[in-house]
Amino acid sequence: PEAPEPTADHQWLQQFVGEWTMHGKMDMGPGTDPMECDATESVRAIGDIWILSELRGQMPGGGPPMSAIMTLGYDPEKGHLVGTWADSFNPYLWVYKGSLDASGKILTLEAEGPNMMAPGTMAMFRDVTEFKSKDERVLTSSMKGADGKWVTFMTATFTRKK
């Protein structure tokens, strides 16, 4: 079979391809100090329709090393971006559903996953990536609280290595 023709959404994802450094801050709520972390990320294309990200770094607060793999693509039949996230600290496979905003600079991914604040329960999560330039992007991660409001718990800046 022939490879599918990449859509505009597939082409948009290609801007992730490259080598990146990441500096992040996590805030786990009232009464806790924000924790910082650093990582490196290598993103490669899988053909013209998928990207694969490999992230390596330290857990916030100086914990043990962590690694993660993220896939992102666009499913024309579903009409939205799709992806997965797996990391070395969580046996849960996150499954993303996403969209781009009208400006073409912001990617929003949502997934259900284990609730960090109430172990044994699930919650909705949202990762918003904004490309500030071709060499800088900012990721904001939020969790939907019991009151229905989104609470930001992490912000990370990715800078393309030169």
N, CA, C and O of each residue as an XYZ file, in Angstrom:
648
protein
N       0.826     -1.199      0.000
C       0.000      0.000      0.000
C       0.871      1.265      0.000
O       2.005      1.256      0.480
N       0.325      2.326     -0.537
C       1.028      3.600     -0.562
C       0.905      4.299      0.791
O      -0.090      4.151      1.500
N       1.948      5.068      1.127
C       1.899      5.861      2.358
C       0.853      6.966      2.174
O       0.722      7.531      1.088
N       0.112      7.268      3.244
C      -0.894      8.321      3.124
C      -0.244      9.687      2.909
O       0.875      9.941      3.353
N      -0.963     10.537      2.229
C      -0.499     11.909      2.014
C      -0.614     12.672      3.334
O      -1.690     12.689      3.933
N       0.470     13.304      3.803
C       0.376     14.038      5.067
C      -0.583     15.229      4.959
O      -0.605     15.936      3.951
N      -1.362     15.432      6.005
C      -2.275     16.573      6.078
C      -1.529     17.764      6.660
O      -0.368     17.639      7.048
N      -2.184     18.914      6.723
C      -1.595     20.106      7.344
C      -1.266     19.837      8.810
O      -0.263     20.338      9.318
N      -2.099     19.050      9.497
C      -1.834     18.719     10.904
C      -0.578     17.863     11.035
O       0.227     18.081     11.941
N      -0.403     16.889     10.134
C       0.820     16.084     10.148
C       2.040     16.979      9.948
O       3.041     16.845     10.652
N       1.948     17.887      8.989
C       3.066     18.785      8.690
C       3.360     19.697      9.878
O       4.524     19.991     10.151
N       2.333     20.146     10.586
C       2.522     21.014     11.750
C       3.364     20.317     12.814
O       4.216     20.945     13.442
N       3.132     19.038     13.014
C       3.864     18.287     14.045
C       5.368     18.208     13.770
O       6.153     18.018     14.698
N       5.775     18.351     12.510
C       7.185     18.211     12.161
C       8.064     19.275     12.818
O       9.277     19.088     12.908
N       7.481     20.391     13.282
C       8.294     21.419     13.935
C       8.856     20.957     15.279
O       9.766     21.592     15.814
N       8.333     19.869     15.829
C       8.887     19.288     17.057
C      10.227     18.587     16.796
O      11.039     18.447     17.711
N      10.460     18.151     15.568
C      11.638     17.334     15.256
C      12.918     18.102     15.568
O      13.097     19.242     15.140
N      13.811     17.447     16.331
C      15.092     18.048     16.678
C      15.514     17.672     18.089
O      14.908     16.822     18.742
N      16.567     18.330     18.533
C      17.113     18.116     19.873
C      16.769     19.331     20.730
O      16.951     20.469     20.299
N      16.272     19.090     21.948
C      15.782     20.147     22.823
C      16.322     19.994     24.243
O      16.631     18.887     24.683
N      16.431     21.111     24.951
C      16.641     21.082     26.399
C      15.354     21.582     27.037
O      14.635     22.390     26.448
N      15.068     21.107     28.229
C      13.840     21.479     28.918
C      14.166     21.901     30.338
O      14.963     21.261     31.024
N      13.535     22.997     30.774
C      13.594     23.403     32.176
C      12.156     23.580     32.639
O      11.392     24.340     32.043
N      11.792     22.876     33.702
C      10.415     22.914     34.166
C      10.295     23.220     35.634
O      11.236     23.054     36.411
N       9.088     23.681     36.003
C       8.745     23.925     37.402
C       7.407     23.262     37.671
O       6.447     23.420     36.916
N       7.368     22.505     38.782
C       6.131     21.839     39.195
C       5.658     22.446     40.501
O       6.453     22.721     41.400
N       4.352     22.652     40.593
C       3.727     23.169     41.804
C       2.601     22.209     42.164
O       1.576     22.149     41.485
N       2.807     21.469     43.228
C       1.834     20.437     43.597
C       0.773     20.928     44.576
O       0.074     20.126     45.196
N       0.654     22.259     44.713
C      -0.454     22.789     45.494
C      -0.036     23.527     46.741
O       1.150     23.654     47.046
N      -1.036     24.013     47.461
C      -0.783     24.804     48.668
C       0.054     24.037     49.678
O      -0.121     22.833     49.868
N       0.962     24.752     50.320
C       1.796     24.148     51.351
C       3.021     23.428     50.825
O       3.781     22.854     51.605
N       3.229     23.446     49.517
C       4.412     22.807     48.943
C       5.218     23.852     48.178
O       4.660     24.787     47.603
N       6.513     23.683     48.180
C       7.378     24.568     47.409
C       7.441     24.062     45.976
O       7.473     22.852     45.750
N       7.461     24.984     44.992
C       7.634     24.552     43.606
C       8.963     23.808     43.457
O       9.959     24.161     44.088
N       8.961     22.785     42.622
C      10.162     21.993     42.369
C      10.588     22.203     40.918
O       9.747     22.340     40.030
N      11.897     22.228     40.684
C      12.409     22.428     39.337
C      13.015     21.130     38.810
O      13.452     20.270     39.575
N      13.028     21.012     37.480
C      13.628     19.845     36.854
C      14.183     20.239     35.488
O      13.749     21.217     34.879
N      15.143     19.461     35.030
C      15.751     19.672     33.720
C      15.769     18.350     32.976
O      15.838     17.280     33.580
N      15.704     18.441     31.648
C      15.702     17.227     30.829
C      16.211     17.566     29.432
O      16.356     18.730     29.060
N      16.472     16.520     28.687
C      16.764     16.664     27.266
C      15.705     15.876     26.516
O      15.174     14.883     27.013
N      15.413     16.338     25.312
C      14.403     15.674     24.504
C      14.931     15.525     23.085
O      15.483     16.464     22.512
N      14.758     14.354     22.537
C      15.103     14.081     21.148
C      13.815     13.687     20.432
O      13.147     12.731     20.826
N      13.468     14.429     19.375
C      12.225     14.164     18.646
C      12.571     13.833     17.206
O      13.298     14.572     16.542
N      12.041     12.710     16.731
C      12.283     12.329     15.345
C      10.957     12.035     14.654
O       9.943     11.743     15.289
N      11.007     12.123     13.342
C       9.821     11.834     12.536
C       9.744     10.339     12.275
O      10.766      9.670     12.123
N       8.544      9.834     12.227
C       8.285      8.477     11.755
C       7.515      8.682     10.451
O       6.299      8.869     10.453
N       8.244      8.644      9.352
C       7.653      9.007      8.073
C       7.250     10.468      8.105
O       7.908     11.288      8.746
N       6.169     10.793      7.414
C       5.660     12.167      7.390
C       4.416     12.345      8.247
O       3.801     13.411      8.239
N       4.032     11.276      9.008
C       2.743     11.370      9.695
C       2.800     11.204     11.215
O       1.790     11.417     11.885
N       3.946     10.831     11.773
C       4.080     10.670     13.224
C       5.360     11.352     13.684
O       6.298     11.542     12.910
N       5.377     11.717     14.972
C       6.632     12.080     15.622
C       6.774     11.211     16.860
O       5.790     10.759     17.446
N       8.028     10.989     17.241
C       8.353     10.211     18.433
C       9.308     11.038     19.267
O      10.381     11.419     18.798
N       8.925     11.317     20.501
C       9.741     12.093     21.430
C      10.300     11.167     22.491
O       9.586     10.330     23.043
N      11.601     11.327     22.774
C      12.234     10.608     23.883
C      12.784     11.656     24.832
O      13.647     12.452     24.462
N      12.277     11.651     26.059
C      12.651     12.629     27.079
C      13.448     11.923     28.163
O      13.085     10.834     28.608
N      14.539     12.555     28.584
C      15.360     11.998     29.671
C      15.743     13.125     30.622
O      16.171     14.196     30.192
N      15.585     12.874     31.919
C      15.950     13.905     32.875
C      15.777     13.433     34.300
O      15.651     12.239     34.574
N      15.775     14.399     35.201
C      15.597     14.134     36.622
C      14.160     14.435     37.007
O      13.539     15.337     36.445
N      13.640     13.697     37.948
C      12.328     14.011     38.493
C      12.442     15.309     39.291
O      13.506     15.607     39.834
N      11.371     16.074     39.365
C      11.406     17.299     40.172
C      11.806     16.987     41.607
O      11.441     15.947     42.157
N      12.552     17.892     42.196
C      12.997     17.694     43.565
C      14.229     16.825     43.670
O      14.612     16.443     44.776
N      14.874     16.494     42.539
C      16.125     15.738     42.569
C      15.953     14.249     42.711
O      16.885     13.569     43.139
N      14.814     13.722     42.375
C      14.585     12.278     42.453
C      15.423     11.527     41.436
O      16.300     12.105     40.795
N      15.152     10.242     41.289
C      15.929      9.430     40.351
C      15.678      9.841     38.897
O      14.695     10.520     38.601
N      16.572      9.426     37.993
C      16.378      9.753     36.579
C      15.059      9.181     36.070
O      14.575      8.156     36.550
N      14.495      9.873     35.085
C      13.267      9.381     34.462
C      13.421      9.435     32.961
O      14.203     10.220     32.424
N      12.669      8.596     32.300
C      12.627      8.621     30.839
C      11.169      8.470     30.421
O      10.357      7.866     31.121
N      10.864      9.043     29.250
C       9.498      9.004     28.746
C       9.516      8.969     27.228
O      10.447      9.455     26.586
N       8.472      8.386     26.671
C       8.289      8.359     25.218
C       6.886      8.882     24.920
O       5.905      8.466     25.536
N       6.818      9.804     23.959
C       5.535     10.334     23.505
C       5.447     10.142     22.004
O       6.419     10.357     21.280
N       4.275      9.736     21.542
C       3.993      9.683     20.104
C       2.895     10.694     19.825
O       1.990     10.881     20.638
N       2.978     11.347     18.671
C       1.912     12.243     18.233
C       1.701     12.094     16.742
O       2.655     11.962     15.975
N       0.453     12.116     16.342
C       0.084     12.057     14.937
C      -1.299     12.649     14.762
O      -1.887     13.183     15.702
N      -1.805     12.549     13.557
C      -3.152     13.038     13.267
C      -3.919     11.899     12.616
O      -3.436     11.270     11.674
N      -5.122     11.637     13.126
C      -5.970     10.578     12.583
C      -7.076     11.229     11.751
O      -8.032     11.762     12.313
N      -6.960     11.193     10.417
C      -7.965     11.837      9.569
C      -9.371     11.264      9.754
O     -10.356     11.986      9.600
N      -9.475      9.977     10.081
C     -10.799      9.374     10.270
C     -11.471      9.883     11.541
O     -12.687     10.070     11.574
N     -10.664     10.111     12.600
C     -11.219     10.641     13.844
C     -11.339     12.161     13.793
O     -12.136     12.754     14.520
N     -10.537     12.788     12.922
C     -10.591     14.239     12.780
C      -9.887     15.008     13.872
O     -10.195     16.176     14.106
N      -8.928     14.358     14.559
C      -8.176     15.069     15.587
C      -6.787     14.455     15.753
O      -6.504     13.364     15.258
N      -5.934     15.185     16.458
C      -4.602     14.684     16.777
C      -4.731     13.573     17.805
O      -5.645     13.579     18.630
N      -3.813     12.625     17.749
C      -3.810     11.484     18.664
C      -2.385     11.252     19.144
O      -1.428     11.672     18.494
N      -2.251     10.589     20.274
C      -0.914     10.299     20.760
C      -0.944      9.468     22.016
O      -1.999      9.129     22.553
N       0.270      9.149     22.469
C       0.438      8.381     23.701
C       1.613      8.939     24.489
O       2.484      9.619     23.946
N       1.614      8.634     25.782
C       2.717      8.997     26.680
C       2.940      7.819     27.605
O       1.995      7.297     28.197
N       4.208      7.393     27.733
C       4.594      6.360     28.688
C       5.876      6.818     29.351
O       6.776      7.325     28.681
N       5.971      6.643     30.675
C       7.203      7.049     31.360
C       7.626      6.002     32.378
O       6.879      5.080     32.705
N       8.843      6.173     32.867
C       9.450      5.175     33.742
C       8.941      5.236     35.178
O       9.392      4.451     36.011
N       8.021      6.137     35.494
C       7.505      6.252     36.859
C       6.032      5.914     36.980
O       5.459      6.009     38.066
N       5.413      5.520     35.873
C       3.976      5.306     35.909
C       3.625      4.149     34.978
O       3.959      4.199     33.795
N       2.959      3.108     35.481
C       2.606      1.986     34.620
C       1.412      2.269     33.709
O       0.983      1.396     32.955
N       0.877      3.489     33.778
C      -0.310      3.854     33.010
C       0.098      4.378     31.632
O       1.013      5.195     31.529
N      -0.573      3.912     30.572
C      -0.360      4.433     29.223
C      -1.383      5.537     28.977
O      -2.586      5.286     28.895
N      -0.878      6.768     28.860
C      -1.735      7.923     28.601
C      -2.087      7.932     27.113
O      -1.220      7.714     26.267
N      -3.351      8.182     26.797
C      -3.803      8.251     25.411
C      -4.388      9.648     25.179
O      -5.384     10.043     25.785
N      -3.727     10.374     24.279
C      -4.103     11.765     24.009
C      -5.133     11.906     22.898
O      -5.182     11.118     21.953
N      -5.947     12.934     23.047
C      -6.805     13.448     21.980
C      -6.486     14.936     21.927
O      -6.487     15.610     22.957
N      -6.209     15.457     20.713
C      -5.767     16.835     20.661
C      -6.284     17.633     19.498
O      -6.910     17.114     18.574
N      -5.992     18.950     19.577
C      -6.386     19.879     18.524
C      -5.431     21.063     18.491
O      -4.729     21.349     19.461
N      -5.421     21.744     17.350
C      -4.648     22.969     17.181
C      -5.593     24.153     17.251
O      -6.748     24.055     16.836
N      -5.105     25.283     17.777
C      -5.937     26.485     17.781
C      -5.892     27.151     16.408
O      -5.117     26.746     15.542
N      -6.717     28.166     16.214
C      -6.829     28.837     14.917
C      -5.533     29.529     14.501
O      -5.273     29.685     13.308
N      -4.705     29.950     15.486
C      -3.454     30.643     15.156
C      -2.397     29.688     14.624
O      -1.442     30.115     13.975
N      -2.565     28.394     14.896
C      -1.568     27.419     14.474
C      -0.331     27.407     15.345
O       0.691     26.848     14.949
N      -0.397     28.009     16.522
C       0.753     28.049     17.428
C       0.554     27.221     18.680
O       1.514     26.942     19.398
N      -0.691     26.821     18.953
C      -0.994     26.157     20.220
C      -1.635     24.794     19.985
O      -2.639     24.668     19.284
N      -1.023     23.777     20.592
C      -1.512     22.403     20.569
C      -2.078     22.088     21.942
O      -1.405     22.289     22.953
N      -3.310     21.596     21.987
C      -3.921     21.176     23.244
C      -4.171     19.677     23.178
O      -4.844     19.178     22.277
N      -3.611     18.970     24.158
C      -3.805     17.522     24.274
C      -4.519     17.238     25.584
O      -4.175     17.811     26.618
N      -5.513     16.355     25.545
C      -6.207     15.955     26.766
C      -6.166     14.440     26.902
O      -6.184     13.703     25.916
N      -6.112     13.999     28.153
C      -6.078     12.564     28.444
C      -6.610     12.325     29.845
O      -6.493     13.179     30.725
N      -7.188     11.167     30.036
C      -7.567     10.752     31.384
C      -6.414      9.957     31.968
O      -5.771      9.171     31.272
N      -6.155     10.170     33.263
C      -5.056      9.443     33.893
C      -5.198      9.406     35.397
O      -6.136      9.973     35.957
N      -4.252      8.728     36.058
C      -4.296      8.603     37.516
C      -4.226      9.969     38.199
O      -3.379     10.800     37.872
N      -5.118     10.179     39.139
C      -5.205     11.437     39.881
C      -4.080     11.490     40.918
O      -4.035     10.676     41.841
N      -3.180     12.452     40.756
C      -2.039     12.579     41.676
C      -2.475     12.980     43.082
O      -1.790     12.675     44.058
N      -3.607     13.657     43.185
C      -4.063     14.163     44.479
C      -4.979     13.186     45.220
O      -5.196     13.318     46.424
N      -5.507     12.216     44.493
C      -6.412     11.231     45.101
C      -6.098      9.861     44.520
O      -6.807      9.387     43.632
N      -5.035      9.215     45.014
C      -4.638      7.901     44.482
C      -5.825      6.937     44.416
O      -6.679      6.898     45.301
N      -5.838      6.162     43.330
C      -6.912      5.197     43.133
C      -8.075      5.758     42.329
O      -9.021      5.034     42.020
N      -8.011      7.051     41.985
C      -9.055      7.661     41.164
C      -8.433      8.206     39.881
O      -7.213      8.319     39.762
N      -9.286      8.534     38.942
C      -8.832      9.078     37.665
C      -9.247     10.538     37.566
O     -10.185     10.981     38.229
N      -8.526     11.280     36.719
C      -8.835     12.689     36.483
C      -8.515     13.021     35.035
O      -7.821     12.267     34.353
N      -9.021     14.148     34.576
C      -8.689     14.641     33.236
C      -7.472     15.556     33.333
O      -7.331     16.345     34.268
N      -6.596     15.423     32.333
C      -5.387     16.232     32.267
C      -5.347     16.950     30.932
O      -5.902     16.475     29.941
N      -4.684     18.102     30.912
C      -4.551     18.900     29.694
C      -3.107     19.383     29.591
O      -2.579     19.991     30.522
N      -2.479     19.109     28.459
C      -1.149     19.619     28.136
C      -1.300     20.602     26.984
O      -1.797     20.242     25.917
N      -0.873     21.839     27.196
C      -0.953     22.876     26.176
C       0.469     23.269     25.800
O       1.244     23.715     26.646
N       0.804     23.101     24.527
C       2.122     23.485     24.014
C       1.952     24.676     23.097
O       1.183     24.634     22.136
N       2.682     25.747     23.405
C       2.668     26.931     22.555
C       4.056     27.147     21.978
O       5.038     27.254     22.712
N       4.127     27.210     20.649
C       5.388     27.528     19.995
C       5.561     29.037     20.020
O       4.818     29.770     19.366
N       6.560     29.500     20.789
C       6.872     30.929     20.863
C       7.682     31.350     19.635
O       7.577     32.481     19.161
N       8.491     30.413     19.131
C       9.283     30.593     17.915
C       9.643     29.192     17.437
O       9.235     28.207     18.052
N      10.406     29.088     16.344
C      10.779     27.755     15.868
C      11.753     27.061     16.820
O      11.948     25.848     16.747
N      12.366     27.849     17.718
C      13.355     27.299     18.640
C      12.935     27.310     20.103
O      13.731     26.952     20.971
N      11.707     27.713     20.394
C      11.238     27.735     21.781
C       9.761     27.400     21.844
O       8.950     27.919     21.077
N       9.432     26.519     22.779
C       8.037     26.196     23.033
C       7.830     26.066     24.532
O       8.749     25.716     25.272
N       6.603     26.355     24.971
C       6.269     26.287     26.390
C       5.131     25.292     26.569
O       4.115     25.359     25.877
N       5.314     24.374     27.504
C       4.318     23.359     27.848
C       3.710     23.718     29.199
O       4.432     23.963     30.165
N       2.386     23.748     29.262
C       1.675     23.967     30.516
C       0.786     22.756     30.749
O      -0.056     22.428     29.912
N       0.972     22.088     31.891
C       0.190     20.895     32.229
C      -0.777     21.221     33.360
O      -0.401     21.824     34.365
N      -2.036     20.809     33.177
C      -3.077     21.087     34.163
C      -3.897     19.829     34.417
O      -3.961     18.920     33.589
N      -4.519     19.811     35.590
C      -5.420     18.721     35.963
C      -6.766     19.332     36.314
O      -6.831     20.389     36.941
N      -7.832     18.671     35.911
C      -9.179     19.155     36.217
C      -9.533     18.739     37.637
O      -9.537     17.554     37.972
N      -9.831     19.735     38.464
C     -10.179     19.467     39.856
C     -11.607     18.983     40.003
O     -12.383     18.993     39.048
N     -11.945     18.560     41.208
C     -13.295     18.078     41.500
C     -14.333     19.170     41.258
O     -15.502     18.876     41.005
N     -13.900     20.444     41.336
C     -14.819     21.570     41.111
C     -14.979     21.901     39.626
O     -15.695     22.836     39.268
N     -14.300     21.120     38.751
C     -14.402     21.339     37.310
C     -13.429     22.369     36.767
O     -13.410     22.622     35.562
N     -12.615     22.973     37.638
C     -11.649     23.975     37.199
C     -10.302     23.320     36.904
O      -9.894     22.374     37.578
N      -9.611     23.849     35.872
C      -8.282     23.363     35.525
C      -7.253     24.020     36.437
O      -7.248     25.240     36.602
N      -6.373     23.198     37.034
C      -5.332     23.685     37.927
C      -3.981     23.346     37.304
O      -3.666     22.178     37.077
N      -3.181     24.386     37.029
C      -1.860     24.178     36.440
C      -0.904     23.638     37.502
O      -0.802     24.195     38.595
N      -0.205     22.551     37.174
C       0.762     21.991     38.109
C       2.184     21.976     37.546
O       3.133     21.726     38.289
N       2.348     22.242     36.242
C       3.698     22.266     35.687
C       3.762     23.205     34.490
O       2.839     23.279     33.679
N       4.878     23.917     34.406
C       5.200     24.723     33.235
C       6.638     24.400     32.861
O       7.519     24.384     33.721
N       6.876     24.143     31.583
C       8.220     23.794     31.122
C       8.521     24.537     29.824
O       7.668     24.652     28.944
N       9.750     25.039     29.726
C      10.211     25.704     28.522
C      11.198     24.789     27.815
O      12.159     24.315     28.420
N      10.957     24.543     26.533
C      11.840     23.735     25.695
C      12.578     24.670     24.737
O      11.968     25.498     24.061
N      13.898     24.520     24.696
C      14.741     25.334     23.804
C      15.492     24.404     22.874
O      16.131     23.444     23.304
N      15.402     24.712     21.583
C      16.084     23.874     20.586
C      17.599     24.024     20.747
O      18.118     25.133     20.868
N      18.296     22.879     20.746
C      19.767     22.924     20.790
C      20.275     23.403     19.438
O      19.752     23.019     18.392
N      21.297     24.241     19.475
C      21.869     24.777     18.219
C      23.011     23.902     17.757
O      23.623     24.178     16.726
